[in-house]
């Protein structure tokens, strides 16, 4: 009899244990489902906040562009009114073309050498004016009209003949009525080593005074010169 009761209680305990296990699994599933729902809600909220921030930045950007355009439009209209109605002080100013000082500031003279019948050494080169009028034709020199810094250049093309070495020497000289002694301010030695054309260039920035006369003196190798140019302009 006792054995029968014991045998009957075993299935009942087993059934209760399975029920407890089943109830625990259902609770875990419910917690997992609730967690997924919470995550989806948070994700939805983040997306909404991101969208609102994006819309706010776009609106601020558009507002900034419109404000700049409006400001430039107002400044342009005010500048146009100023141009139409200049102040009396401005209307009394002289035109730049009527100011001789401004014309002097634009000095640029360029000369080209003339063919010399006598190409002996120790002579000043003669020049033809390409443009500019600040030159002394009698003394074949460039005359500086005003004090300032001037870039002066001399470019000479040599025609070298086959044979012995031919030397060439040139000086840029300067003189002024205030100090009439002539002095070289730029010079160079060169020469021909083979047949053909060769170029010699001198260029330098000088601080010159009004009345300075610049001229090119050939000390040796005048007969080698084929063409040359000489000029100065205010830096």
mmCIF file with all atom_site columns, N, CA and C in Angstrom, residues 107-112 125 127 129 131-137 139-145 150-154 172-175 208-209 211-216 229-233:
data_model
loop_
_atom_site.group_PDB
_atom_site.id
_atom_site.type_symbol
_atom_site.label_atom_id
_atom_site.label_alt_id
_atom_site.label_comp_id
_atom_site.label_asym_id
_atom_site.label_entity_id
_atom_site.label_seq_id
_atom_site.pdbx_PDB_ins_code
_atom_site.Cartn_x
_atom_site.Cartn_y
_atom_site.Cartn_z
_atom_site.occupancy
_atom_site.B_iso_or_equiv
_atom_site.pdbx_formal_charge
_atom_site.auth_seq_id
_atom_site.auth_comp_id
_atom_site.auth_asym_id
_atom_site.auth_atom_id
_atom_site.pdbx_PDB_model_num
ATOM 1   N N  . UNK A 1 107 ? 56.710 106.917 -65.556 1.00 0.00 ? 107 UNK A N  1
ATOM 2   C CA . UNK A 1 107 ? 57.831 106.964 -66.483 1.00 0.00 ? 107 UNK A CA 1
ATOM 3   C C  . UNK A 1 107 ? 58.274 105.560 -66.911 1.00 0.00 ? 107 UNK A C  1
ATOM 4   N N  . UNK A 1 108 ? 58.387 105.361 -68.187 1.00 0.00 ? 108 UNK A N  1
ATOM 5   C CA . UNK A 1 108 ? 58.989 104.159 -68.749 1.00 0.00 ? 108 UNK A CA 1
ATOM 6   C C  . UNK A 1 108 ? 59.473 104.526 -70.139 1.00 0.00 ? 108 UNK A C  1
ATOM 7   N N  . UNK A 1 109 ? 60.766 104.497 -70.325 1.00 0.00 ? 109 UNK A N  1
ATOM 8   C CA . UNK A 1 109 ? 61.350 104.839 -71.616 1.00 0.00 ? 109 UNK A CA 1
ATOM 9   C C  . UNK A 1 109 ? 62.160 103.656 -72.114 1.00 0.00 ? 109 UNK A C  1
ATOM 10  N N  . UNK A 1 110 ? 62.076 103.401 -73.404 1.00 0.00 ? 110 UNK A N  1
ATOM 11  C CA . UNK A 1 110 ? 62.809 102.300 -74.006 1.00 0.00 ? 110 UNK A CA 1
ATOM 12  C C  . UNK A 1 110 ? 63.454 102.797 -75.294 1.00 0.00 ? 110 UNK A C  1
ATOM 13  N N  . UNK A 1 111 ? 64.750 102.501 -75.456 1.00 0.00 ? 111 UNK A N  1
ATOM 14  C CA . UNK A 1 111 ? 65.517 102.968 -76.602 1.00 0.00 ? 111 UNK A CA 1
ATOM 15  C C  . UNK A 1 111 ? 66.109 101.778 -77.346 1.00 0.00 ? 111 UNK A C  1
ATOM 16  N N  . UNK A 1 112 ? 66.306 101.974 -78.654 1.00 0.00 ? 112 UNK A N  1
ATOM 17  C CA . UNK A 1 112 ? 66.958 100.972 -79.492 1.00 0.00 ? 112 UNK A CA 1
ATOM 18  C C  . UNK A 1 112 ? 68.176 101.608 -80.135 1.00 0.00 ? 112 UNK A C  1
ATOM 19  N N  . UNK A 1 125 ? 76.916 104.978 -76.978 1.00 0.00 ? 125 UNK A N  1
ATOM 20  C CA . UNK A 1 125 ? 75.990 104.465 -77.977 1.00 0.00 ? 125 UNK A CA 1
ATOM 21  C C  . UNK A 1 125 ? 74.910 105.494 -78.284 1.00 0.00 ? 125 UNK A C  1
ATOM 22  N N  . UNK A 1 127 ? 70.975 106.280 -79.715 1.00 0.00 ? 127 UNK A N  1
ATOM 23  C CA . UNK A 1 127 ? 69.735 105.557 -79.515 1.00 0.00 ? 127 UNK A CA 1
ATOM 24  C C  . UNK A 1 127 ? 68.584 106.190 -80.282 1.00 0.00 ? 127 UNK A C  1
ATOM 25  N N  . UNK A 1 129 ? 64.333 106.377 -79.932 1.00 0.00 ? 129 UNK A N  1
ATOM 26  C CA . UNK A 1 129 ? 63.306 106.250 -78.908 1.00 0.00 ? 129 UNK A CA 1
ATOM 27  C C  . UNK A 1 129 ? 62.175 105.355 -79.419 1.00 0.00 ? 129 UNK A C  1
ATOM 28  N N  . UNK A 1 131 ? 59.539 104.386 -77.087 1.00 0.00 ? 131 UNK A N  1
ATOM 29  C CA . UNK A 1 131 ? 58.447 105.079 -76.404 1.00 0.00 ? 131 UNK A CA 1
ATOM 30  C C  . UNK A 1 131 ? 59.031 105.791 -75.195 1.00 0.00 ? 131 UNK A C  1
ATOM 31  N N  . UNK A 1 132 ? 58.331 106.842 -74.757 1.00 0.00 ? 132 UNK A N  1
ATOM 32  C CA . UNK A 1 132 ? 58.832 107.685 -73.675 1.00 0.00 ? 132 UNK A CA 1
ATOM 33  C C  . UNK A 1 132 ? 59.532 108.914 -74.262 1.00 0.00 ? 132 UNK A C  1
ATOM 34  N N  . UNK A 1 133 ? 59.614 109.979 -73.477 1.00 0.00 ? 133 UNK A N  1
ATOM 35  C CA . UNK A 1 133 ? 60.225 111.205 -73.992 1.00 0.00 ? 133 UNK A CA 1
ATOM 36  C C  . UNK A 1 133 ? 61.257 111.800 -73.036 1.00 0.00 ? 133 UNK A C  1
ATOM 37  N N  . UNK A 1 134 ? 61.622 111.062 -71.993 1.00 0.00 ? 134 UNK A N  1
ATOM 38  C CA . UNK A 1 134 ? 62.606 111.566 -71.044 1.00 0.00 ? 134 UNK A CA 1
ATOM 39  C C  . UNK A 1 134 ? 64.003 111.168 -71.495 1.00 0.00 ? 134 UNK A C  1
ATOM 40  N N  . UNK A 1 135 ? 64.457 111.739 -72.609 1.00 0.00 ? 135 UNK A N  1
ATOM 41  C CA . UNK A 1 135 ? 65.780 111.407 -73.109 1.00 0.00 ? 135 UNK A CA 1
ATOM 42  C C  . UNK A 1 135 ? 66.480 112.666 -73.590 1.00 0.00 ? 135 UNK A C  1
ATOM 43  N N  . UNK A 1 136 ? 67.785 112.620 -73.555 1.00 0.00 ? 136 UNK A N  1
ATOM 44  C CA . UNK A 1 136 ? 68.637 113.692 -74.044 1.00 0.00 ? 136 UNK A CA 1
ATOM 45  C C  . UNK A 1 136 ? 69.252 113.233 -75.355 1.00 0.00 ? 136 UNK A C  1
ATOM 46  N N  . UNK A 1 137 ? 68.660 113.642 -76.460 1.00 0.00 ? 137 UNK A N  1
ATOM 47  C CA . UNK A 1 137 ? 69.109 113.161 -77.766 1.00 0.00 ? 137 UNK A CA 1
ATOM 48  C C  . UNK A 1 137 ? 70.513 113.636 -78.084 1.00 0.00 ? 137 UNK A C  1
ATOM 49  N N  . UNK A 1 139 ? 73.021 114.158 -76.045 1.00 0.00 ? 139 UNK A N  1
ATOM 50  C CA . UNK A 1 139 ? 74.022 113.389 -75.309 1.00 0.00 ? 139 UNK A CA 1
ATOM 51  C C  . UNK A 1 139 ? 73.674 111.908 -75.261 1.00 0.00 ? 139 UNK A C  1
ATOM 52  N N  . UNK A 1 140 ? 72.606 111.525 -75.949 1.00 0.00 ? 140 UNK A N  1
ATOM 53  C CA . UNK A 1 140 ? 72.192 110.131 -76.036 1.00 0.00 ? 140 UNK A CA 1
ATOM 54  C C  . UNK A 1 140 ? 72.095 109.496 -74.648 1.00 0.00 ? 140 UNK A C  1
ATOM 55  N N  . UNK A 1 141 ? 71.270 110.125 -73.812 1.00 0.00 ? 141 UNK A N  1
ATOM 56  C CA . UNK A 1 141 ? 71.134 109.667 -72.432 1.00 0.00 ? 141 UNK A CA 1
ATOM 57  C C  . UNK A 1 141 ? 69.678 109.712 -72.008 1.00 0.00 ? 141 UNK A C  1
ATOM 58  N N  . UNK A 1 142 ? 69.341 108.907 -71.000 1.00 0.00 ? 142 UNK A N  1
ATOM 59  C CA . UNK A 1 142 ? 68.028 108.967 -70.361 1.00 0.00 ? 142 UNK A CA 1
ATOM 60  C C  . UNK A 1 142 ? 68.116 109.952 -69.199 1.00 0.00 ? 142 UNK A C  1
ATOM 61  N N  . UNK A 1 143 ? 67.180 110.893 -69.148 1.00 0.00 ? 143 UNK A N  1
ATOM 62  C CA . UNK A 1 143 ? 67.169 111.912 -68.102 1.00 0.00 ? 143 UNK A CA 1
ATOM 63  C C  . UNK A 1 143 ? 66.088 111.561 -67.088 1.00 0.00 ? 143 UNK A C  1
ATOM 64  N N  . UNK A 1 144 ? 66.456 111.464 -65.829 1.00 0.00 ? 144 UNK A N  1
ATOM 65  C CA . UNK A 1 144 ? 65.515 111.121 -64.755 1.00 0.00 ? 144 UNK A CA 1
ATOM 66  C C  . UNK A 1 144 ? 64.737 112.374 -64.360 1.00 0.00 ? 144 UNK A C  1
ATOM 67  N N  . UNK A 1 145 ? 63.386 112.330 -64.440 1.00 0.00 ? 145 UNK A N  1
ATOM 68  C CA . UNK A 1 145 ? 62.588 113.533 -64.180 1.00 0.00 ? 145 UNK A CA 1
ATOM 69  C C  . UNK A 1 145 ? 62.361 113.830 -62.703 1.00 0.00 ? 145 UNK A C  1
ATOM 70  N N  . UNK A 1 150 ? 64.490 103.520 -59.622 1.00 0.00 ? 150 UNK A N  1
ATOM 71  C CA . UNK A 1 150 ? 64.290 103.172 -61.025 1.00 0.00 ? 150 UNK A CA 1
ATOM 72  C C  . UNK A 1 150 ? 65.040 101.880 -61.345 1.00 0.00 ? 150 UNK A C  1
ATOM 73  N N  . UNK A 1 151 ? 64.380 101.041 -62.139 1.00 0.00 ? 151 UNK A N  1
ATOM 74  C CA . UNK A 1 151 ? 65.065 99.854  -62.664 1.00 0.00 ? 151 UNK A CA 1
ATOM 75  C C  . UNK A 1 151 ? 65.609 100.203 -64.042 1.00 0.00 ? 151 UNK A C  1
ATOM 76  N N  . UNK A 1 152 ? 66.912 100.090 -64.183 1.00 0.00 ? 152 UNK A N  1
ATOM 77  C CA . UNK A 1 152 ? 67.594 100.447 -65.436 1.00 0.00 ? 152 UNK A CA 1
ATOM 78  C C  . UNK A 1 152 ? 68.153 99.167  -66.057 1.00 0.00 ? 152 UNK A C  1
ATOM 79  N N  . UNK A 1 153 ? 67.978 99.007  -67.366 1.00 0.00 ? 153 UNK A N  1
ATOM 80  C CA . UNK A 1 153 ? 68.442 97.794  -68.018 1.00 0.00 ? 153 UNK A CA 1
ATOM 81  C C  . UNK A 1 153 ? 69.135 98.127  -69.336 1.00 0.00 ? 153 UNK A C  1
ATOM 82  N N  . UNK A 1 154 ? 70.098 97.275  -69.691 1.00 0.00 ? 154 UNK A N  1
ATOM 83  C CA . UNK A 1 154 ? 70.802 97.356  -70.974 1.00 0.00 ? 154 UNK A CA 1
ATOM 84  C C  . UNK A 1 154 ? 70.887 95.933  -71.516 1.00 0.00 ? 154 UNK A C  1
ATOM 85  N N  . UNK A 1 172 ? 77.455 101.370 -67.777 1.00 0.00 ? 172 UNK A N  1
ATOM 86  C CA . UNK A 1 172 ? 76.341 102.298 -67.644 1.00 0.00 ? 172 UNK A CA 1
ATOM 87  C C  . UNK A 1 172 ? 76.847 103.460 -66.796 1.00 0.00 ? 172 UNK A C  1
ATOM 88  N N  . UNK A 1 173 ? 76.829 104.655 -67.361 1.00 0.00 ? 173 UNK A N  1
ATOM 89  C CA . UNK A 1 173 ? 77.392 105.811 -66.686 1.00 0.00 ? 173 UNK A CA 1
ATOM 90  C C  . UNK A 1 173 ? 76.293 106.798 -66.292 1.00 0.00 ? 173 UNK A C  1
ATOM 91  N N  . UNK A 1 174 ? 76.579 107.562 -65.244 1.00 0.00 ? 174 UNK A N  1
ATOM 92  C CA . UNK A 1 174 ? 75.624 108.526 -64.713 1.00 0.00 ? 174 UNK A CA 1
ATOM 93  C C  . UNK A 1 174 ? 76.337 109.838 -64.417 1.00 0.00 ? 174 UNK A C  1
ATOM 94  N N  . UNK A 1 175 ? 75.681 110.938 -64.787 1.00 0.00 ? 175 UNK A N  1
ATOM 95  C CA . UNK A 1 175 ? 76.188 112.258 -64.407 1.00 0.00 ? 175 UNK A CA 1
ATOM 96  C C  . UNK A 1 175 ? 75.002 113.188 -64.169 1.00 0.00 ? 175 UNK A C  1
ATOM 97  N N  . UNK A 1 208 ? 67.754 107.126 -57.842 1.00 0.00 ? 208 UNK A N  1
ATOM 98  C CA . UNK A 1 208 ? 68.257 108.202 -58.689 1.00 0.00 ? 208 UNK A CA 1
ATOM 99  C C  . UNK A 1 208 ? 67.624 109.535 -58.312 1.00 0.00 ? 208 UNK A C  1
ATOM 100 N N  . UNK A 1 209 ? 68.304 110.595 -58.686 1.00 0.00 ? 209 UNK A N  1
ATOM 101 C CA . UNK A 1 209 ? 67.848 111.954 -58.387 1.00 0.00 ? 209 UNK A CA 1
ATOM 102 C C  . UNK A 1 209 ? 67.390 112.637 -59.661 1.00 0.00 ? 209 UNK A C  1
ATOM 103 N N  . UNK A 1 211 ? 67.305 114.897 -62.705 1.00 0.00 ? 211 UNK A N  1
ATOM 104 C CA . UNK A 1 211 ? 68.385 115.432 -63.515 1.00 0.00 ? 211 UNK A CA 1
ATOM 105 C C  . UNK A 1 211 ? 69.513 114.463 -63.784 1.00 0.00 ? 211 UNK A C  1
ATOM 106 N N  . UNK A 1 212 ? 69.461 113.246 -63.220 1.00 0.00 ? 212 UNK A N  1
ATOM 107 C CA . UNK A 1 212 ? 70.487 112.244 -63.529 1.00 0.00 ? 212 UNK A CA 1
ATOM 108 C C  . UNK A 1 212 ? 70.405 111.865 -64.999 1.00 0.00 ? 212 UNK A C  1
ATOM 109 N N  . UNK A 1 213 ? 71.580 111.779 -65.654 1.00 0.00 ? 213 UNK A N  1
ATOM 110 C CA . UNK A 1 213 ? 71.682 111.374 -67.055 1.00 0.00 ? 213 UNK A CA 1
ATOM 111 C C  . UNK A 1 213 ? 72.356 110.007 -67.119 1.00 0.00 ? 213 UNK A C  1
ATOM 112 N N  . UNK A 1 214 ? 71.652 109.039 -67.687 1.00 0.00 ? 214 UNK A N  1
ATOM 113 C CA . UNK A 1 214 ? 72.178 107.683 -67.822 1.00 0.00 ? 214 UNK A CA 1
ATOM 114 C C  . UNK A 1 214 ? 72.537 107.426 -69.270 1.00 0.00 ? 214 UNK A C  1
ATOM 115 N N  . UNK A 1 215 ? 73.736 106.921 -69.501 1.00 0.00 ? 215 UNK A N  1
ATOM 116 C CA . UNK A 1 215 ? 74.191 106.638 -70.863 1.00 0.00 ? 215 UNK A CA 1
ATOM 117 C C  . UNK A 1 215 ? 75.023 105.364 -70.867 1.00 0.00 ? 215 UNK A C  1
ATOM 118 N N  . UNK A 1 216 ? 75.148 104.749 -72.054 1.00 0.00 ? 216 UNK A N  1
ATOM 119 C CA . UNK A 1 216 ? 75.857 103.483 -72.223 1.00 0.00 ? 216 UNK A CA 1
ATOM 120 C C  . UNK A 1 216 ? 77.155 103.755 -72.969 1.00 0.00 ? 216 UNK A C  1
ATOM 121 N N  . UNK A 1 229 ? 69.197 97.345  -76.700 1.00 0.00 ? 229 UNK A N  1
ATOM 122 C CA . UNK A 1 229 ? 68.117 98.187  -76.178 1.00 0.00 ? 229 UNK A CA 1
ATOM 123 C C  . UNK A 1 229 ? 68.528 98.713  -74.802 1.00 0.00 ? 229 UNK A C  1
ATOM 124 N N  . UNK A 1 230 ? 67.938 99.843  -74.442 1.00 0.00 ? 230 UNK A N  1
ATOM 125 C CA . UNK A 1 230 ? 68.312 100.556 -73.224 1.00 0.00 ? 230 UNK A CA 1
ATOM 126 C C  . UNK A 1 230 ? 67.057 101.221 -72.683 1.00 0.00 ? 230 UNK A C  1
ATOM 127 N N  . UNK A 1 231 ? 66.793 101.052 -71.384 1.00 0.00 ? 231 UNK A N  1
ATOM 128 C CA . UNK A 1 231 ? 65.570 101.615 -70.862 1.00 0.00 ? 231 UNK A CA 1
ATOM 129 C C  . UNK A 1 231 ? 65.597 101.759 -69.351 1.00 0.00 ? 231 UNK A C  1
ATOM 130 N N  . UNK A 1 232 ? 64.553 102.429 -68.837 1.00 0.00 ? 232 UNK A N  1
ATOM 131 C CA . UNK A 1 232 ? 64.387 102.639 -67.394 1.00 0.00 ? 232 UNK A CA 1
ATOM 132 C C  . UNK A 1 232 ? 62.924 102.859 -67.101 1.00 0.00 ? 232 UNK A C  1
ATOM 133 N N  . UNK A 1 233 ? 62.493 102.381 -65.939 1.00 0.00 ? 233 UNK A N  1
ATOM 134 C CA . UNK A 1 233 ? 61.119 102.658 -65.503 1.00 0.00 ? 233 UNK A CA 1
ATOM 135 C C  . UNK A 1 233 ? 61.098 102.760 -63.984 1.00 0.00 ? 233 UNK A C  1
#
